[in-house]
Coordinates of C-alpha atoms in Angstrom, one line a residue:
X285 CA 0.1 -0.1 0.1
X286 CA 3.1 2.1 1.2
X287 CA 4.3 2.2 -2.9
X288 CA 0.9 2.4 -4.6
X289 CA 0.7 5.1 -1.6
X290 CA 4.7 6.9 -3.9
X291 CA 3.3 5.5 -6.6
X292 CA 0.4 8.1 -6.9
X293 CA 2.8 11.4 -5.7
X294 CA 5.1 10.1 -7.8
X295 CA 2.6 11.3 -10.7
X296 CA 0.6 14.1 -8.9
X297 CA 4.1 15.8 -8.4
X298 CA 5.2 14.7 -12.1
X299 CA 1.8 17.3 -12.9
X300 CA 2.3 19.8 -10.3
X301 CA 6.0 22.1 -11.2
X302 CA 7.2 24.9 -10.0
X303 CA 6.6 26.6 -13.2
X304 CA 2.1 24.9 -12.9
X305 CA -0.4 26.9 -11.7
X306 CA -2.6 25.0 -9.6
X307 CA -5.3 24.6 -12.7
X308 CA -3.4 23.6 -14.6
X309 CA -5.2 20.0 -14.8
X310 CA -9.1 19.1 -14.4
X311 CA -9.6 17.3 -11.4
X312 CA -10.4 13.8 -13.2
X313 CA -6.7 14.1 -14.4
X314 CA -5.0 15.0 -11.4
X315 CA -7.3 11.8 -9.4
X316 CA -7.0 9.2 -11.1
X317 CA -5.3 6.8 -9.7
X318 CA -1.8 5.4 -11.7
X319 CA -2.8 1.9 -14.2
X320 CA 0.2 0.0 -12.2
X321 CA -1.4 0.4 -9.7
X322 CA -5.3 0.0 -10.1
X323 CA -5.6 -3.7 -9.8
X324 CA -3.4 -3.1 -5.9
X325 CA -5.6 -0.6 -5.2
X326 CA -9.4 -2.6 -7.0
X327 CA -8.0 -5.8 -4.6
X328 CA -6.6 -4.5 -1.3
X329 CA -10.4 -2.2 -1.7
X330 CA -12.1 -5.3 -2.6
X331 CA -11.0 -7.3 1.1
X332 CA -12.4 -4.5 3.2
X333 CA -15.3 -4.2 1.4
X334 CA -16.2 -8.0 1.8
X335 CA -14.8 -8.3 5.4
X336 CA -17.2 -9.9 7.8
X337 CA -17.9 -6.7 10.5
X338 CA -18.9 -9.0 13.6
X339 CA -14.9 -10.6 12.8
X340 CA -13.8 -6.9 12.3
X341 CA -14.5 -6.2 15.8
X342 CA -14.9 -9.6 17.1
X343 CA -10.8 -9.4 16.3
X344 CA -10.8 -6.0 16.6
X345 CA -8.4 -5.6 19.7
X346 CA -6.3 -8.7 18.8
X347 CA -5.1 -7.2 15.1
X348 CA -4.2 -3.6 16.9
X349 CA -1.8 -5.8 18.9
X350 CA -0.1 -6.8 15.6
X351 CA -0.2 -3.7 13.8
X352 CA 1.4 -2.0 16.6
X353 CA 4.1 -3.9 16.5
X354 CA 3.7 -2.8 12.5
X355 CA 3.7 0.7 12.4
X356 CA 5.1 0.6 16.3
X357 CA 6.0 5.2 15.7
X358 CA 2.2 5.7 15.3
X359 CA 1.6 4.1 18.5
X360 CA 3.4 6.2 20.7
X361 CA 1.8 8.3 23.3
X362 CA 2.9 11.4 23.9
X363 CA 3.8 11.4 20.2
X364 CA 2.9 15.1 18.9
X365 CA 1.2 14.4 16.3
X366 CA -0.3 10.9 16.3
X367 CA -1.8 11.1 20.1
X368 CA -4.7 10.5 21.4
X369 CA -7.4 9.8 24.5
X370 CA -10.2 6.8 24.0
X371 CA -13.5 7.4 23.6
X372 CA -12.3 11.0 22.1
X373 CA -14.4 11.0 18.7
X374 CA -17.0 9.4 20.5
X375 CA -21.3 9.7 20.0
X376 CA -22.9 7.4 23.1
X377 CA -26.2 8.2 21.3
X378 CA -24.3 4.8 18.7
X379 CA -22.3 3.5 21.3
X380 CA -22.3 0.3 21.2
X381 CA -19.3 -1.1 22.3
X382 CA -17.7 -2.0 18.8
X383 CA -15.3 0.9 20.0
X384 CA -14.9 -1.0 22.9
X385 CA -11.3 -2.6 22.3
X386 CA -9.6 0.4 20.2
X387 CA -6.0 1.3 22.8
X388 CA -5.4 5.0 24.2
X389 CA -2.5 5.3 21.5
X390 CA -4.0 4.8 18.5
X391 CA -3.7 7.4 15.8
X392 CA -5.8 10.0 15.8
X393 CA -6.5 9.3 11.7
X394 CA -7.3 6.2 12.1
X395 CA -9.7 6.6 15.8
X396 CA -11.4 8.7 13.9
X397 CA -12.1 7.1 10.7
X398 CA -12.8 3.5 13.0
X399 CA -15.8 5.5 14.5
X400 CA -17.3 7.4 11.9
X401 CA -17.2 4.5 10.4
X402 CA -19.8 3.2 13.6
X403 CA -21.4 5.5 13.3
X404 CA -23.1 5.2 9.9
X405 CA -23.7 1.6 11.2
X406 CA -27.4 0.3 9.0
X407 CA -29.9 -1.4 10.7
X408 CA -30.3 -4.2 12.3
X409 CA -26.7 -2.9 14.1
X410 CA -24.4 -5.2 15.9
X411 CA -23.7 -5.1 19.4
X412 CA -20.0 -5.7 21.4
X413 CA -22.5 -9.2 22.3
X414 CA -23.2 -10.2 19.1
X415 CA -19.9 -10.8 17.1
X416 CA -19.8 -14.4 17.0
X417 CA -20.4 -16.4 13.8
X418 CA -23.5 -17.3 14.6
X419 CA -24.2 -14.0 14.8
X420 CA -22.9 -13.2 11.3
X421 CA -25.2 -16.1 9.6
X422 CA -28.3 -15.3 11.7
X423 CA -27.9 -12.1 9.8
X424 CA -27.4 -14.1 6.7
X425 CA -23.9 -12.9 5.8
X426 CA -23.4 -9.5 5.8
X427 CA -20.2 -7.4 4.4
X428 CA -18.5 -4.7 6.4
X429 CA -20.2 -1.9 3.3
X430 CA -23.7 -3.2 3.6
X431 CA -23.3 -3.3 7.7
X432 CA -21.7 0.2 7.6
X433 CA -22.6 3.0 5.3
X434 CA -19.2 5.1 5.8
X435 CA -16.2 2.0 5.1
X436 CA -13.0 4.5 4.3
X437 CA -11.5 3.0 0.6
X438 CA -8.3 3.1 -0.5
X439 CA -9.2 4.2 -3.7
X440 CA -11.4 7.5 -2.4
X441 CA -8.0 8.0 0.1
X442 CA -5.6 8.0 -3.3
X443 CA -8.1 10.6 -4.9
X444 CA -7.8 12.4 -1.8
X445 CA -4.7 12.4 -1.4
X446 CA -4.2 13.3 -5.0
X447 CA -6.0 16.4 -5.2
X448 CA -4.6 18.0 -1.7
X449 CA -1.6 17.1 -3.1
X450 CA -1.9 18.8 -6.4
X451 CA -3.8 21.9 -4.9
X452 CA -1.0 22.3 -1.1
X453 CA 0.0 25.8 -0.8
X454 CA 3.5 27.2 -1.5
X455 CA 4.2 29.2 1.3
X456 CA 6.8 26.9 3.0
X457 CA 5.2 27.5 6.5
X458 CA 1.8 26.8 5.5
X459 CA 3.1 23.3 2.7
X460 CA 4.7 21.6 5.7
X461 CA 2.1 21.9 7.6
X462 CA -1.2 20.7 5.0
X463 CA 2.0 18.0 4.1
X464 CA 1.2 16.3 7.5
X465 CA -1.2 16.5 7.6
X466 CA -2.5 15.1 4.2
X467 CA 0.1 12.1 4.9
X468 CA -1.3 11.3 8.8
X469 CA -5.0 11.3 6.9
X470 CA -3.9 8.7 3.2
X471 CA -1.6 6.8 6.2
X472 CA -4.5 5.8 8.2
X473 CA -6.8 4.6 6.0
X474 CA -3.9 2.7 4.9
X475 CA -3.7 1.4 8.9
X476 CA -7.4 1.2 8.9
X477 CA -7.5 -1.2 5.4
X478 CA -4.1 -3.4 7.0
X479 CA -5.9 -3.4 10.2
X480 CA -9.1 -4.9 8.7
X481 CA -7.0 -7.5 6.0
X482 CA -5.4 -8.8 9.9
X483 CA -9.2 -9.6 11.3
X484 CA -10.5 -11.6 8.7
X485 CA -7.1 -13.8 8.1
X486 CA -7.0 -14.4 12.0
X487 CA -10.6 -16.1 12.5
X488 CA -11.3 -18.2 15.6
X489 CA -11.8 -22.3 15.3
X490 CA -15.4 -21.5 15.2
X491 CA -15.8 -19.7 12.1
X492 CA -13.9 -22.3 10.1
X493 CA -15.7 -24.9 11.1
X494 CA -18.3 -27.0 12.2
X495 CA -17.1 -30.6 14.3
X496 CA -18.0 -33.6 16.0
X497 CA -16.6 -35.5 18.2
X498 CA -14.9 -38.9 18.4
X499 CA -12.3 -40.0 21.1
X500 CA -12.1 -37.4 23.7
X501 CA -8.7 -38.1 23.8
X502 CA -7.9 -36.7 20.6
X503 CA -10.8 -34.2 20.0
X504 CA -8.6 -30.8 20.8
X505 CA -6.0 -31.8 17.4
X506 CA -9.3 -29.8 16.2
X507 CA -9.6 -26.8 18.1
X508 CA -5.5 -26.2 16.9
X509 CA -6.7 -26.5 12.7
X510 CA -6.6 -22.1 12.3
X511 CA -5.2 -21.2 16.4
X512 CA -2.6 -19.5 14.5
X513 CA -1.4 -16.8 15.0
X514 CA 1.1 -16.1 17.6
X515 CA 1.7 -12.2 18.3
X516 CA 3.2 -10.4 15.3
X517 CA 2.6 -13.4 12.7
X518 CA 4.5 -13.7 9.7
X519 CA 1.7 -13.8 7.5
X520 CA 0.2 -10.6 9.2
X521 CA 3.8 -9.1 8.4
X522 CA 3.4 -10.4 4.9
X523 CA 0.4 -7.9 4.7
X524 CA 1.8 -4.4 5.2
X525 CA 3.1 -4.7 1.4
X526 CA 6.1 -3.0 1.5
X527 CA 6.6 -2.9 4.7
X528 CA 9.3 -5.9 5.0
X529 CA 7.4 -7.7 1.9
X530 CA 10.6 -8.7 -0.5
X531 CA 12.0 -10.6 2.8
X532 CA 8.6 -12.2 3.8
X533 CA 8.3 -13.7 0.1
X534 CA 11.2 -16.1 0.2
X535 CA 9.3 -17.8 2.9
X536 CA 7.8 -20.5 2.7
X537 CA 6.1 -23.8 4.1
X538 CA 8.4 -27.3 5.5
X539 CA 8.0 -30.3 7.7
X540 CA 5.2 -32.8 6.8
X541 CA 2.0 -31.9 7.8
X542 CA 1.1 -34.9 8.8
X543 CA 3.2 -34.5 11.8
X544 CA 1.1 -32.5 12.9
X545 CA -1.0 -35.8 14.5
X546 CA 2.0 -37.8 15.2
X547 CA 1.3 -38.3 18.7
X548 CA -1.1 -37.4 21.7
X549 CA 2.1 -35.9 23.3
X550 CA 1.9 -33.5 20.0
X551 CA -1.6 -33.0 20.3
X552 CA -2.4 -32.5 24.2
X553 CA 0.5 -29.9 23.1
X554 CA -1.0 -28.1 20.0
X555 CA -2.7 -26.1 21.3
X556 CA -0.4 -23.8 22.9
X557 CA 3.8 -24.9 21.7
X558 CA 2.6 -26.0 18.3
X559 CA 6.1 -24.0 17.4
X560 CA 7.8 -26.5 19.8
X561 CA 6.8 -29.8 17.4
X562 CA 6.1 -28.0 13.5
X563 CA 8.2 -25.9 11.1
X564 CA 5.9 -24.6 10.0
X565 CA 6.7 -20.7 8.4
X566 CA 3.1 -19.9 7.7
X567 CA 0.1 -20.9 10.3
X568 CA -1.8 -23.9 10.7
X569 CA -4.5 -23.3 8.7
X570 CA -3.4 -22.5 5.1
X571 CA -1.6 -25.5 6.0
X572 CA -4.5 -27.5 6.7
X573 CA -6.6 -26.0 3.9
X574 CA -3.1 -27.1 1.1
X575 CA -3.3 -30.4 2.3
X576 CA -7.0 -30.3 2.1
X577 CA -7.7 -29.6 -1.4
X578 CA -4.4 -32.4 -1.8
X579 CA -2.0 -29.5 -2.6
X580 CA 2.1 -30.1 -2.8
X581 CA 3.5 -27.6 0.6
X582 CA 6.0 -24.4 -2.1
X583 CA 9.7 -25.0 -2.0
X584 CA 11.2 -22.9 1.6
X585 CA 11.6 -20.3 -2.0
X586 CA 8.5 -19.8 -3.3
X587 CA 5.6 -17.7 -2.1
X588 CA 4.0 -20.2 0.0
X589 CA 0.0 -18.6 -0.7
X590 CA 0.9 -19.4 -5.0
X591 CA 0.2 -22.6 -4.7
X592 CA -3.0 -22.1 -2.6
X593 CA -3.2 -19.0 -5.9
X594 CA -2.7 -21.2 -8.4
X595 CA -6.0 -23.8 -7.4
X596 CA -8.4 -21.1 -7.3
X597 CA -7.3 -18.4 -9.2
X598 CA -9.6 -19.1 -12.2
X599 CA -12.9 -18.6 -9.7
X600 CA -11.4 -15.0 -8.3
X601 CA -14.2 -13.0 -10.1
X602 CA -16.7 -14.9 -9.7
X603 CA -15.9 -15.4 -5.2
X604 CA -19.0 -13.8 -4.5
X605 CA -21.2 -16.2 -6.1
X606 CA -23.0 -18.9 -3.3
X607 CA -22.6 -21.1 -6.1
X608 CA -18.2 -21.0 -6.3
X609 CA -18.3 -21.2 -2.5
X610 CA -20.5 -23.2 -2.3
X611 CA -17.9 -26.4 -4.6
X612 CA -15.1 -25.0 -2.8
X613 CA -16.7 -25.6 0.8
X614 CA -17.6 -28.8 -0.7
X615 CA -14.1 -29.1 -2.2
X616 CA -12.9 -28.7 1.7
X617 CA -15.0 -31.3 2.8
X618 CA -14.5 -33.9 1.3
X619 CA -10.5 -32.9 1.7
X620 CA -10.7 -33.1 5.4
X621 CA -12.9 -36.8 5.4
X622 CA -9.0 -37.7 4.2
X623 CA -7.2 -35.5 6.2
X624 CA -4.8 -37.3 9.0
X625 CA -6.6 -39.1 12.8
X626 CA -9.9 -37.9 10.8
X627 CA -10.9 -41.1 10.2
X628 CA -9.5 -43.0 12.5
X629 CA -11.0 -40.6 15.5
X630 CA -14.5 -40.2 14.2
X631 CA -14.4 -36.2 13.6
X632 CA -16.8 -34.7 11.5
X633 CA -15.5 -31.5 9.9
X634 CA -17.8 -29.5 8.4
X635 CA -16.6 -26.3 6.6
X636 CA -18.4 -23.1 7.5
X637 CA -19.5 -20.7 4.9
X638 CA -16.2 -18.7 6.1
X639 CA -14.0 -20.9 6.4
X640 CA -13.5 -21.4 1.6
X641 CA -14.8 -17.1 1.8
X642 CA -11.4 -16.9 3.7
X643 CA -9.1 -19.8 0.8
X644 CA -10.7 -16.1 -1.8
X645 CA -8.8 -13.8 0.3
X646 CA -6.0 -15.4 0.8
X647 CA -5.3 -16.4 -2.9
X648 CA -5.8 -12.4 -4.0
X649 CA -3.1 -11.9 -0.4
X650 CA -0.7 -14.0 -3.1
X651 CA -1.3 -11.9 -6.1
X652 CA -0.8 -8.8 -4.2
X653 CA 3.1 -9.9 -2.8
X654 CA 3.4 -11.4 -6.4
X655 CA 3.1 -8.1 -7.6
X656 CA 5.2 -7.2 -5.1
X657 CA 7.6 -9.5 -6.0
X658 CA 8.4 -8.3 -9.1
X659 CA 10.7 -5.1 -9.1
X660 CA 12.8 -3.9 -6.1
X661 CA 13.4 -0.8 -4.9
X662 CA 16.4 1.5 -4.2
X663 CA 15.9 3.9 -1.3
X664 CA 17.9 7.0 -1.9
X665 CA 18.0 8.7 1.1
X666 CA 19.7 12.0 2.2
X667 CA 20.4 16.0 3.6
X668 CA 18.6 18.4 1.4
X669 CA 21.3 19.5 -1.4
X670 CA 23.9 16.7 -0.9
X671 CA 22.7 16.1 -4.5
X672 CA 20.3 12.8 -5.1
X673 CA 18.2 14.7 -7.2
X674 CA 20.6 15.1 -10.1
X675 CA 22.0 11.4 -8.8
X676 CA 19.4 10.2 -9.9
X677 CA 18.4 11.8 -13.1
X678 CA 22.0 10.7 -14.9
X679 CA 22.2 7.1 -12.7
X680 CA 19.0 5.6 -14.4
X681 CA 18.3 8.3 -17.4
X682 CA 15.7 10.3 -16.1
X683 CA 13.9 12.8 -17.8
X684 CA 16.2 16.5 -17.1
X685 CA 13.4 17.4 -14.9
X686 CA 12.1 13.8 -13.6
X687 CA 14.4 13.9 -10.5
X688 CA 13.3 17.3 -9.0
X689 CA 16.1 19.0 -6.1
X690 CA 15.3 18.9 -2.8
X691 CA 15.6 23.3 -2.9
X692 CA 12.1 23.0 -5.6
X693 CA 9.8 25.1 -2.8
X694 CA 6.9 22.2 -4.6
X695 CA 9.0 19.3 -2.9
X696 CA 11.2 20.4 -0.7
X697 CA 11.5 16.7 1.7
X698 CA 7.7 17.5 1.8
X699 CA 7.2 13.9 -0.9
X700 CA 8.6 10.6 -2.7
X701 CA 9.7 10.6 -5.9
X702 CA 9.6 7.4 -8.0
X703 CA 11.2 6.6 -11.2
X704 CA 9.6 3.0 -12.5
X705 CA 10.8 2.8 -15.9
X706 CA 9.9 -0.1 -18.0
X707 CA 13.3 -1.0 -19.2
X708 CA 14.8 -1.1 -15.7
X709 CA 14.0 -4.0 -13.1
X710 CA 13.7 -2.2 -10.0
X711 CA 11.8 1.2 -9.0
X712 CA 14.5 4.0 -7.7
X713 CA 12.7 6.4 -5.0
X714 CA 14.1 9.7 -3.8
X715 CA 13.3 9.9 0.2
X716 CA 13.1 13.2 1.7
X717 CA 15.7 14.7 3.8
X718 CA 16.1 13.1 6.8
X719 CA 17.7 16.6 8.0
X720 CA 14.4 17.6 9.0
X721 CA 13.5 19.7 12.4
X722 CA 10.2 18.5 13.0
X723 CA 9.5 14.7 13.7
X724 CA 6.6 14.0 11.6
X725 CA 8.4 14.6 7.9
X726 CA 11.6 12.3 9.9
X727 CA 8.7 10.1 10.3
X728 CA 7.3 9.6 6.6
X729 CA 11.2 9.1 5.8
X730 CA 11.6 6.2 8.5
X731 CA 7.9 5.0 6.5
X732 CA 9.1 5.4 3.4
X733 CA 12.5 3.5 4.2
X734 CA 10.7 0.5 4.5
X735 CA 9.5 -0.7 1.6
X736 CA 14.1 0.0 0.2
X737 CA 15.4 -3.4 -1.0
X738 CA 18.2 -1.7 -1.3
X739 CA 19.7 1.1 1.3
X740 CA 21.8 4.3 -0.5
X741 CA 22.7 7.6 2.1
X742 CA 23.6 10.6 0.3
X743 CA 25.7 13.0 2.4
X744 CA 27.4 15.9 0.8
X745 CA 31.6 15.6 1.3
X746 CA 32.4 19.5 1.6
X747 CA 30.0 19.7 4.8
X748 CA 31.6 18.4 7.0
X749 CA 30.2 20.2 10.3
X750 CA 26.7 21.0 9.6
X751 CA 24.2 20.6 11.2
X752 CA 22.6 18.3 8.2
X753 CA 25.3 16.2 7.7
X754 CA 25.3 15.8 11.6
X755 CA 21.5 14.9 11.2
X756 CA 22.7 12.5 7.8
X757 CA 25.1 10.9 9.7
X758 CA 23.1 9.9 12.8
X759 CA 20.7 8.1 10.2
X760 CA 23.8 6.5 8.5
X761 CA 24.6 5.3 12.1
X762 CA 21.9 3.9 13.5
X763 CA 20.9 1.9 10.1
X764 CA 24.5 -0.1 10.5
X765 CA 23.7 -0.9 14.3
X766 CA 20.8 -2.4 13.7
X767 CA 22.1 -5.6 13.6
X768 CA 18.4 -6.8 12.0
X769 CA 19.1 -4.9 8.7
X770 CA 20.6 -7.1 6.6
X771 CA 20.0 -4.8 3.5
X772 CA 22.9 -4.2 1.2
X773 CA 23.9 -0.4 2.5
X774 CA 26.5 2.1 0.1
X775 CA 26.7 5.3 2.2
X776 CA 28.4 8.6 -0.5
X777 CA 29.9 11.0 0.1
X778 CA 28.7 13.3 -2.6
X779 CA 30.7 15.9 -4.5
X780 CA 33.7 14.9 -3.7
X781 CA 34.5 16.9 -7.3
X782 CA 34.0 19.8 -6.0
X783 CA 37.1 19.3 -3.0
X784 CA 40.4 21.1 -3.5
X785 CA 42.5 20.7 -6.2
X786 CA 45.0 21.4 -9.0
X787 CA 46.0 21.0 -12.6
X788 CA 49.7 20.5 -12.1
X789 CA 49.4 18.2 -8.5
X790 CA 47.2 15.5 -8.7
X791 CA 48.2 14.5 -5.3
X792 CA 46.8 18.1 -3.9
X793 CA 43.7 16.5 -4.7
X794 CA 44.4 12.8 -3.7
X795 CA 45.4 14.4 -0.3
X796 CA 43.0 16.4 0.3
X797 CA 39.7 13.3 -0.2
X798 CA 41.8 11.5 1.8
X799 CA 41.6 13.7 5.0
X800 CA 37.9 14.8 4.2
X801 CA 36.7 10.9 4.0
X802 CA 39.1 11.0 7.6
X803 CA 36.8 13.4 8.9
X804 CA 34.1 10.7 8.7
X805 CA 35.8 7.4 9.3
X806 CA 36.4 9.5 12.2
X807 CA 33.1 10.0 13.2
X808 CA 31.9 6.2 12.3
X809 CA 34.6 4.2 13.6
X810 CA 34.1 6.4 17.3
X811 CA 30.3 5.1 17.5
X812 CA 30.9 1.5 16.0
X813 CA 34.3 0.8 16.7
X814 CA 37.5 0.6 15.5
X815 CA 36.9 -2.8 14.3
X816 CA 32.9 -2.6 13.3
X817 CA 31.5 -5.4 10.4
X818 CA 28.3 -5.7 9.4
X819 CA 26.5 -8.1 7.8
X820 CA 24.5 -7.4 4.4
X821 CA 23.0 -9.3 1.8
X822 CA 23.9 -10.1 -2.2
X823 CA 22.8 -12.2 -4.8
X824 CA 25.0 -15.8 -4.5
X825 CA 24.2 -18.8 -7.7
X826 CA 20.4 -18.5 -7.5
X827 CA 20.2 -17.6 -3.5
X828 CA 21.9 -14.6 -1.2
X829 CA 24.5 -15.1 1.3
X830 CA 25.4 -12.9 3.8
X831 CA 28.6 -11.3 2.9
X832 CA 31.2 -9.4 6.1
X833 CA 31.6 -5.7 4.8
X834 CA 33.8 -3.2 7.0
X835 CA 33.6 0.8 7.2
X836 CA 36.0 0.7 3.6
X837 CA 33.6 -1.6 2.5
X838 CA 30.4 0.8 2.7
X839 CA 31.4 4.7 3.3
X840 CA 33.0 6.0 -0.3
X841 CA 33.6 9.4 -0.8
X842 CA 31.6 9.8 -4.7
X843 CA 31.1 12.1 -7.6
X844 CA 28.3 12.3 -9.9
X845 CA 29.9 14.7 -12.6
X846 CA 33.0 12.6 -13.4
X847 CA 30.9 11.0 -15.5
X848 CA 28.4 13.1 -16.5
X849 CA 27.6 15.1 -19.4
X850 CA 28.6 19.3 -19.7
X851 CA 24.7 19.7 -19.5
X852 CA 24.0 17.7 -16.8
X853 CA 21.5 15.7 -17.9
X854 CA 22.9 12.3 -18.5
X855 CA 25.8 9.3 -18.4
X856 CA 29.0 10.0 -20.6
X857 CA 28.3 5.9 -20.9
X858 CA 25.2 7.0 -22.5
X859 CA 25.7 9.2 -24.9
X860 CA 28.0 9.5 -28.2
X861 CA 31.9 9.2 -27.6
X862 CA 32.7 13.2 -27.7
X863 CA 30.0 14.2 -25.8
X864 CA 31.3 17.1 -23.2
X865 CA 31.3 16.5 -19.9
X866 CA 31.0 18.6 -16.9
X867 CA 34.3 18.3 -15.5
X868 CA 36.3 21.6 -16.2
X869 CA 39.6 20.2 -16.2
X870 CA 41.1 17.9 -18.4
X871 CA 43.7 16.7 -15.8
X872 CA 41.0 17.0 -12.6
X873 CA 39.7 14.7 -15.1
X874 CA 41.8 12.0 -15.5
X875 CA 42.5 12.0 -12.2
X876 CA 38.8 11.3 -10.8
X877 CA 39.0 7.8 -13.4
X878 CA 42.7 7.3 -12.3
X879 CA 40.9 7.1 -8.3
X880 CA 37.3 5.7 -9.7
X881 CA 39.5 2.6 -11.7
X882 CA 41.2 2.1 -7.5
X883 CA 37.9 1.6 -6.2
X884 CA 39.6 5.1 -4.3
X885 CA 36.1 6.9 -5.1
X886 CA 33.2 5.9 -6.6
X887 CA 31.5 7.6 -10.1
X888 CA 28.2 7.2 -11.6
X889 CA 29.7 3.9 -13.4
X890 CA 31.4 3.0 -10.1
X891 CA 26.9 2.4 -8.6
X892 CA 25.6 1.0 -11.7
X893 CA 28.8 -1.8 -11.3
X894 CA 27.4 -2.8 -7.6
X895 CA 23.3 -2.4 -8.4
X896 CA 24.0 -5.5 -11.2
X897 CA 26.1 -7.4 -9.0
X898 CA 22.8 -7.1 -6.7
X899 CA 20.2 -7.3 -9.4
X900 CA 21.0 -7.3 -13.4
X901 CA 18.4 -5.2 -14.8
X902 CA 17.9 -2.2 -12.3
X903 CA 20.9 0.3 -13.4
X904 CA 20.5 0.4 -17.9
X905 CA 23.1 -1.6 -19.2
X906 CA 26.4 1.1 -20.8
X907 CA 30.0 0.7 -22.6
X908 CA 31.4 2.0 -19.3
X909 CA 33.8 4.1 -17.2
X910 CA 34.3 6.8 -20.6
X911 CA 38.1 7.9 -20.2
X912 CA 38.6 9.8 -23.3
X913 CA 38.8 14.1 -22.1
X914 CA 36.2 16.1 -24.2
X915 CA 35.9 19.3 -23.5

């Protein structure tokens, strides 16, 4: 969902430039959902719309527990921009107890959405005492949109956000205030959708099936089938759609399902200690469903739900019909007759209407995960005016005005720009500068950073003692200290070509480069230790391994200009021979080439080479570093 927001935000920013009036484009063009995210947005809204309202509110408290793990900063009590108190938006006239499980630290925007929805309830209303599956069945299985008039939609949130972004004020103070408010509103809807989907995938046993028992000694096993969530489960984390989704895509199910019922000892402990006995990376309900439908368990490097998706995708379009639901309910019932232990213990398991409905929800989540796995996200963060935008333009081959520099009044630190070319296997994200003082802006940067599969931090080399550089260094150090974060990382000390140099003395520039770099390295060693080592992911054959890296491997002096054209819009390697160079003196150009060849400084070709090693199609193919100077 965050990735969809980024795509929509980038589209609107492309429409609204510094030279464009706020009425240059019609509202329908501004608010139109980007084509390549329409399927994602539609799928999410469909899952929310079709949710069981009874299950939403019966599992609301537990879903909030998971949501808090996924979005911890939003739930910080005392936060200047999210703090709220329970019941702040309540309306006693409409209070049915459904708001009871909203935590005190619930983000303000999310609380408002849930409260407004509850107030808009249609008759006959549901109360906290009527949240059982039997009540849902008796009410003829209403959906969330049938039970409530005001159900937020992701599409609506993106359309509103697009309109507001396009019409933001150009006054810096007012614009920042609007950006913060609008971001909170759209994040509230994202979290609402996430919360609802979690409730539908985390149902109690009785929602899945009805059963009659045989031998009492083993009847506890039935209660274990769908009881798979424990704290912030892996399956719930996957639903963040951009928050760790890339690494989650590699998780699979291993081990034999028959082990579930291998012994009375296993059965008697299964409800509370199933992880001690099962090697399952996805919850038991999914494993039971796969086996009941006679589906093979996925390989460890595959998306587990994809097996289920492949089996049911021909019926997804008609999954709202009673005929389709009944068809798959019968398939589940027939398959469960041969489930391990059923015949021996004389169990009779009858799937409810909800189980096949859940099955299709899982399949649609698989569709979302597959779409996410198509391209990796490469994120570039850095202090304002560190040269990120120019570096990205040259690196990716984007058009001259695609990435707007941070000094622009319309985009400085307030949005994220993305570049998604059909010719490249990666999405490049230019994230808000994290040197801004407002915590709301820093929070926005943190949210977007979770999307990044590869992280590049850009710090201007000439500003060794500035407040912005200090802030950037703190963020870089924080990333390096996080031992759980294995994402590939490079810290680029940008604008290195601007250091003092002499046309007749190459050593002068090299000495200056070494001295300035040492100032940065000294700060890193002071915070991290003299022999600091980190482990970062890298491809190995058909898999991924973690390789140890030192500070020298990660921190690199960098120059965009070293391999950039005179007009500043392209890489020399992407242009015809004898294209004029940005570097003014031939001696300095040659010096930069020699240092880049030796790995003592990085240029655009160095960065492209590193990215190609991680993801071959992520950057344009080129002939390599240009060494012939042209004035």
